[in-house]
């Protein structure tokens, strides 16, 4: 499926908030399954209330306007002038200080993507755990990497602002919205809303992890890839959403598996 903003796919209106289940007092907004700030084009109309949308904006803002902002600017993914602050957070790795502020034009334009070392805990028979192990890798188009190297020749080693919990909540939000779009509100028993809304951080390690069998990348890879599978643990059957962000940067970009819920039959 082409899920880019250039070929947007609009699903039927939901008519209820997909996160809290409420009617939003009669006011429900559309939901971009992938954030519009990274080129996502899957849209669920009338799918989130103002209260849940405010909570979601807290972690999406961190990911879009801090972690990914320099790369989005270099890649032409900036859609709104509010996404272009004069300075952005940065960590100085040599002295382990930060975050501090640097001018956007002085910030590395690469993207650092967190990879996960383990499968979701529920697929390993593990209970929810407070810690997750990340691996971080740097990616970027060759032109972006070359320009970043040139600009940083006389600077200290710098690190991009990362918030692992915000990143995992964003992945959970993508998986939940996609499962609702494809299966409907009654097609499965959702597991992610408490993580998305910040009510149970322990669900991060339980429901999110690396993909056991990463899908191959096509010859002309899209920016975003997503699919949905059935995963089993004993007699339980789960809705597993696999996704790869920035797939156009190659086969080493991490593939995440997010357990969106379980089948109820």
Short mmCIF file of C-alpha atoms in Angstrom, two decimals:
data_model
loop_
_atom_site.label_atom_id
_atom_site.label_comp_id
_atom_site.label_asym_id
_atom_site.label_seq_id
_atom_site.Cartn_x
_atom_site.Cartn_y
_atom_site.Cartn_z
CA UNK A 1 0.00 0.00 0.00
CA UNK A 2 1.23 3.50 -0.82
CA UNK A 3 0.74 5.33 2.47
CA UNK A 4 2.43 8.58 1.50
CA UNK A 5 0.70 11.92 1.86
CA UNK A 6 0.77 12.22 -1.94
CA UNK A 7 -1.65 9.28 -2.22
CA UNK A 8 -3.69 9.63 0.93
CA UNK A 9 -6.10 6.89 1.88
CA UNK A 10 -9.09 7.96 3.94
CA UNK A 11 -10.89 5.24 5.88
CA UNK A 12 -14.59 5.39 6.83
CA UNK A 13 -15.37 7.68 9.82
CA UNK A 14 -15.16 5.94 13.18
CA UNK A 15 -17.66 8.05 15.14
CA UNK A 16 -16.01 7.38 18.49
CA UNK A 17 -12.65 8.17 20.04
CA UNK A 18 -10.41 5.21 19.33
CA UNK A 19 -8.40 5.87 22.51
CA UNK A 20 -10.95 6.47 25.29
CA UNK A 21 -14.13 5.26 23.59
CA UNK A 22 -16.00 8.51 24.21
CA UNK A 23 -18.01 10.58 21.76
CA UNK A 24 -15.93 13.71 22.35
CA UNK A 25 -19.00 15.71 23.32
CA UNK A 26 -20.00 15.61 19.68
CA UNK A 27 -16.61 16.91 18.50
CA UNK A 28 -14.22 14.35 17.08
CA UNK A 29 -11.18 15.11 14.93
CA UNK A 30 -9.49 13.16 12.19
CA UNK A 31 -6.53 11.00 13.11
CA UNK A 32 -3.39 10.60 11.00
CA UNK A 33 -2.29 7.01 11.62
CA UNK A 34 1.30 7.91 10.76
CA UNK A 35 2.10 11.48 11.81
CA UNK A 36 1.65 13.88 8.91
CA UNK A 37 5.09 15.27 9.81
CA UNK A 38 6.79 12.18 8.40
CA UNK A 39 4.66 11.96 5.30
CA UNK A 40 1.92 9.62 6.45
CA UNK A 41 -1.23 9.54 4.37
CA UNK A 42 -3.56 7.14 6.22
CA UNK A 43 -6.43 9.06 7.77
CA UNK A 44 -9.22 8.02 10.15
CA UNK A 45 -12.00 10.66 10.16
CA UNK A 46 -13.86 11.43 13.40
CA UNK A 47 -11.61 9.20 15.45
CA UNK A 48 -10.20 11.16 18.43
CA UNK A 49 -11.55 13.48 21.09
CA UNK A 50 -9.86 16.74 22.08
CA UNK A 51 -8.65 15.39 25.42
CA UNK A 52 -6.90 12.36 23.90
CA UNK A 53 -5.59 14.44 21.03
CA UNK A 54 -3.96 16.82 23.52
CA UNK A 55 -2.24 13.89 25.25
CA UNK A 56 -1.04 12.44 21.95
CA UNK A 57 0.39 15.79 20.87
CA UNK A 58 2.75 15.75 23.87
CA UNK A 59 4.79 12.80 22.57
CA UNK A 60 4.29 13.44 18.87
CA UNK A 61 5.67 16.96 19.37
CA UNK A 62 8.81 15.51 20.98
CA UNK A 63 9.31 13.10 18.08
CA UNK A 64 8.42 15.47 15.24
CA UNK A 65 9.85 18.78 16.50
CA UNK A 66 12.87 17.55 18.45
CA UNK A 67 14.12 14.07 17.56
CA UNK A 68 13.24 14.11 13.84
CA UNK A 69 13.09 17.83 13.07
CA UNK A 70 16.56 18.36 11.51
CA UNK A 71 16.17 15.33 9.23
CA UNK A 72 12.61 16.31 8.31
CA UNK A 73 13.89 19.77 7.34
CA UNK A 74 16.72 18.33 5.23
CA UNK A 75 14.33 15.86 3.56
CA UNK A 76 11.62 18.37 2.71
CA UNK A 77 9.06 16.96 5.16
CA UNK A 78 8.29 20.21 6.98
CA UNK A 79 4.64 21.06 6.39
CA UNK A 80 3.94 23.83 8.88
CA UNK A 81 5.99 26.93 9.80
CA UNK A 82 5.44 26.16 13.50
CA UNK A 83 7.74 23.16 12.97
CA UNK A 84 10.71 25.49 12.43
CA UNK A 85 11.94 26.91 15.75
CA UNK A 86 15.09 29.00 15.85
CA UNK A 87 16.84 26.45 18.05
CA UNK A 88 16.48 22.76 18.87
CA UNK A 89 17.53 20.54 21.80
CA UNK A 90 20.91 18.84 21.62
CA UNK A 91 23.10 16.69 23.86
CA UNK A 92 26.86 17.21 24.00
CA UNK A 93 28.07 13.61 24.20
CA UNK A 94 31.68 14.37 25.16
CA UNK A 95 30.65 15.91 28.48
CA UNK A 96 27.28 14.19 28.85
CA UNK A 97 25.51 17.51 29.23
CA UNK A 98 22.12 18.44 27.94
CA UNK A 99 19.82 18.93 26.43
CA UNK A 100 21.04 22.39 25.47
CA UNK A 101 19.93 24.53 22.56
CA UNK A 102 21.64 25.00 19.22
CA UNK A 103 20.56 26.76 16.05
CA UNK A 104 18.65 24.47 13.71
CA UNK A 105 21.13 25.16 10.90
CA UNK A 106 23.99 23.96 13.14
CA UNK A 107 22.28 20.73 14.12
CA UNK A 108 23.15 17.39 12.46
CA UNK A 109 20.67 16.62 9.69
CA UNK A 110 20.93 12.88 10.14
CA UNK A 111 18.22 10.75 11.75
CA UNK A 112 18.95 8.48 14.71
CA UNK A 113 16.51 5.58 14.91
CA UNK A 114 16.13 3.49 18.08
CA UNK A 115 16.15 -0.26 17.45
CA UNK A 116 14.84 -2.77 19.99
CA UNK A 117 16.79 -5.86 21.07
CA UNK A 118 13.95 -8.15 22.18
CA UNK A 119 10.60 -9.35 20.87
CA UNK A 120 7.53 -7.95 22.64
CA UNK A 121 7.39 -9.47 26.11
CA UNK A 122 3.98 -11.02 25.53
CA UNK A 123 5.46 -13.11 22.70
CA UNK A 124 8.29 -14.28 24.98
CA UNK A 125 6.06 -15.21 27.88
CA UNK A 126 7.45 -12.33 29.93
CA UNK A 127 5.46 -10.01 32.21
CA UNK A 128 5.57 -6.22 31.76
CA UNK A 129 9.02 -4.91 32.73
CA UNK A 130 10.23 -1.37 33.51
CA UNK A 131 13.36 -1.46 31.34
CA UNK A 132 13.90 -1.76 27.59
CA UNK A 133 17.17 -2.16 25.72
CA UNK A 134 17.67 0.13 22.72
CA UNK A 135 20.26 0.15 19.96
CA UNK A 136 20.74 3.45 18.16
CA UNK A 137 21.95 3.82 14.59
CA UNK A 138 22.52 6.87 12.42
CA UNK A 139 20.88 7.08 9.01
CA UNK A 140 20.60 9.60 6.22
CA UNK A 141 20.76 10.05 2.47
CA UNK A 142 24.30 10.39 1.15
CA UNK A 143 23.87 14.06 0.34
CA UNK A 144 22.59 14.74 3.86
CA UNK A 145 25.41 12.74 5.47
CA UNK A 146 28.06 14.58 3.45
CA UNK A 147 26.64 17.99 4.29
CA UNK A 148 26.36 17.11 7.97
CA UNK A 149 29.98 15.91 8.06
CA UNK A 150 31.17 19.12 6.41
CA UNK A 151 29.33 21.38 8.86
CA UNK A 152 30.47 19.45 11.93
CA UNK A 153 34.19 19.24 11.13
CA UNK A 154 35.09 21.90 13.69
CA UNK A 155 32.42 21.10 16.28
CA UNK A 156 32.30 18.75 19.21
CA UNK A 157 30.67 15.36 18.81
CA UNK A 158 26.97 15.93 19.23
CA UNK A 159 23.96 13.76 19.82
CA UNK A 160 20.36 14.15 18.73
CA UNK A 161 17.68 14.61 21.37
CA UNK A 162 16.00 11.27 22.04
CA UNK A 163 13.12 10.30 24.30
CA UNK A 164 12.61 6.54 24.18
CA UNK A 165 9.24 6.58 25.93
CA UNK A 166 7.84 9.21 23.56
CA UNK A 167 9.10 7.15 20.59
CA UNK A 168 7.41 3.97 21.85
CA UNK A 169 4.14 5.78 22.49
CA UNK A 170 4.26 7.07 18.92
CA UNK A 171 4.77 3.51 17.62
CA UNK A 172 1.85 2.34 19.77
CA UNK A 173 -0.37 5.11 18.41
CA UNK A 174 0.48 4.15 14.80
CA UNK A 175 -0.20 0.45 15.41
CA UNK A 176 -3.46 1.08 17.25
CA UNK A 177 -4.82 3.37 14.56
CA UNK A 178 -3.85 0.98 11.79
CA UNK A 179 -5.49 -1.99 13.52
CA UNK A 180 -8.69 0.01 14.05
CA UNK A 181 -8.67 1.12 10.41
CA UNK A 182 -8.28 -2.42 9.07
CA UNK A 183 -10.28 -4.44 11.62
CA UNK A 184 -12.79 -1.97 13.02
CA UNK A 185 -13.56 -1.15 16.63
CA UNK A 186 -15.10 -4.54 17.28
CA UNK A 187 -12.66 -6.67 15.29
CA UNK A 188 -10.24 -7.22 18.18
CA UNK A 189 -9.65 -6.42 21.85
CA UNK A 190 -7.30 -3.37 21.94
CA UNK A 191 -4.27 -3.46 24.25
CA UNK A 192 -2.53 -0.15 23.53
CA UNK A 193 -4.70 2.78 24.73
CA UNK A 194 -3.30 2.76 28.29
CA UNK A 195 0.23 3.05 26.89
CA UNK A 196 -0.72 5.69 24.33
CA UNK A 197 -2.43 7.83 26.97
CA UNK A 198 0.46 7.45 29.42
CA UNK A 199 -1.45 5.43 31.99
CA UNK A 200 0.77 2.33 31.97
CA UNK A 201 4.39 2.78 30.81
CA UNK A 202 5.17 -0.87 31.66
CA UNK A 203 3.22 -1.93 28.58
CA UNK A 204 6.09 -0.63 26.42
CA UNK A 205 8.28 -3.72 26.89
CA UNK A 206 5.28 -6.03 26.99
CA UNK A 207 3.70 -4.96 23.70
CA UNK A 208 6.54 -3.48 21.61
CA UNK A 209 9.75 -5.06 20.37
CA UNK A 210 11.81 -5.98 17.36
CA UNK A 211 10.18 -7.79 14.46
CA UNK A 212 10.96 -11.55 14.53
CA UNK A 213 11.10 -11.80 10.71
CA UNK A 214 11.71 -8.36 9.16
CA UNK A 215 10.01 -7.99 5.78
CA UNK A 216 12.20 -7.32 2.78
CA UNK A 217 12.43 -3.87 1.23
CA UNK A 218 11.22 -3.48 -2.37
CA UNK A 219 13.46 -2.14 -5.12
CA UNK A 220 11.87 1.31 -4.91
CA UNK A 221 11.18 1.51 -1.19
CA UNK A 222 8.59 3.88 0.22
CA UNK A 223 9.26 6.17 3.15
CA UNK A 224 6.97 4.15 5.44
CA UNK A 225 6.07 0.45 5.49
CA UNK A 226 3.40 -1.26 7.58
CA UNK A 227 1.58 -4.58 7.62
CA UNK A 228 -0.50 -6.64 10.02
CA UNK A 229 -0.14 -10.29 10.97
CA UNK A 230 -1.57 -12.79 13.42
CA UNK A 231 0.94 -13.80 16.13
CA UNK A 232 0.37 -16.65 18.58
CA UNK A 233 1.54 -17.45 22.09
CA UNK A 234 0.07 -20.73 23.25
CA UNK A 235 -3.65 -20.55 22.54
CA UNK A 236 -3.73 -16.75 22.43
CA UNK A 237 -3.86 -15.01 19.05
CA UNK A 238 -2.61 -11.45 18.77
CA UNK A 239 -2.90 -8.63 16.28
CA UNK A 240 0.73 -7.87 15.41
CA UNK A 241 1.49 -4.69 13.47
CA UNK A 242 4.94 -4.53 11.84
CA UNK A 243 6.31 -1.18 10.72
CA UNK A 244 9.48 0.32 9.29
CA UNK A 245 9.96 4.08 9.35
CA UNK A 246 12.23 5.69 6.74
CA UNK A 247 12.42 2.44 4.80
CA UNK A 248 14.00 4.35 1.91
CA UNK A 249 17.21 4.57 3.97
CA UNK A 250 17.91 0.86 3.60
CA UNK A 251 17.59 -2.59 5.07
CA UNK A 252 19.30 -1.74 8.36
CA UNK A 253 16.52 0.59 9.46
CA UNK A 254 14.75 -1.02 12.44
CA UNK A 255 11.51 -2.94 12.03
CA UNK A 256 9.16 -2.82 15.01
CA UNK A 257 6.46 -5.28 16.02
CA UNK A 258 3.66 -3.79 18.10
CA UNK A 259 0.97 -6.01 19.61
CA UNK A 260 -2.19 -3.98 19.06
CA UNK A 261 -4.45 -6.42 20.90
CA UNK A 262 -5.87 -9.90 20.78
CA UNK A 263 -8.51 -11.65 18.72
CA UNK A 264 -11.57 -12.43 20.78
CA UNK A 265 -12.96 -15.45 18.94
#
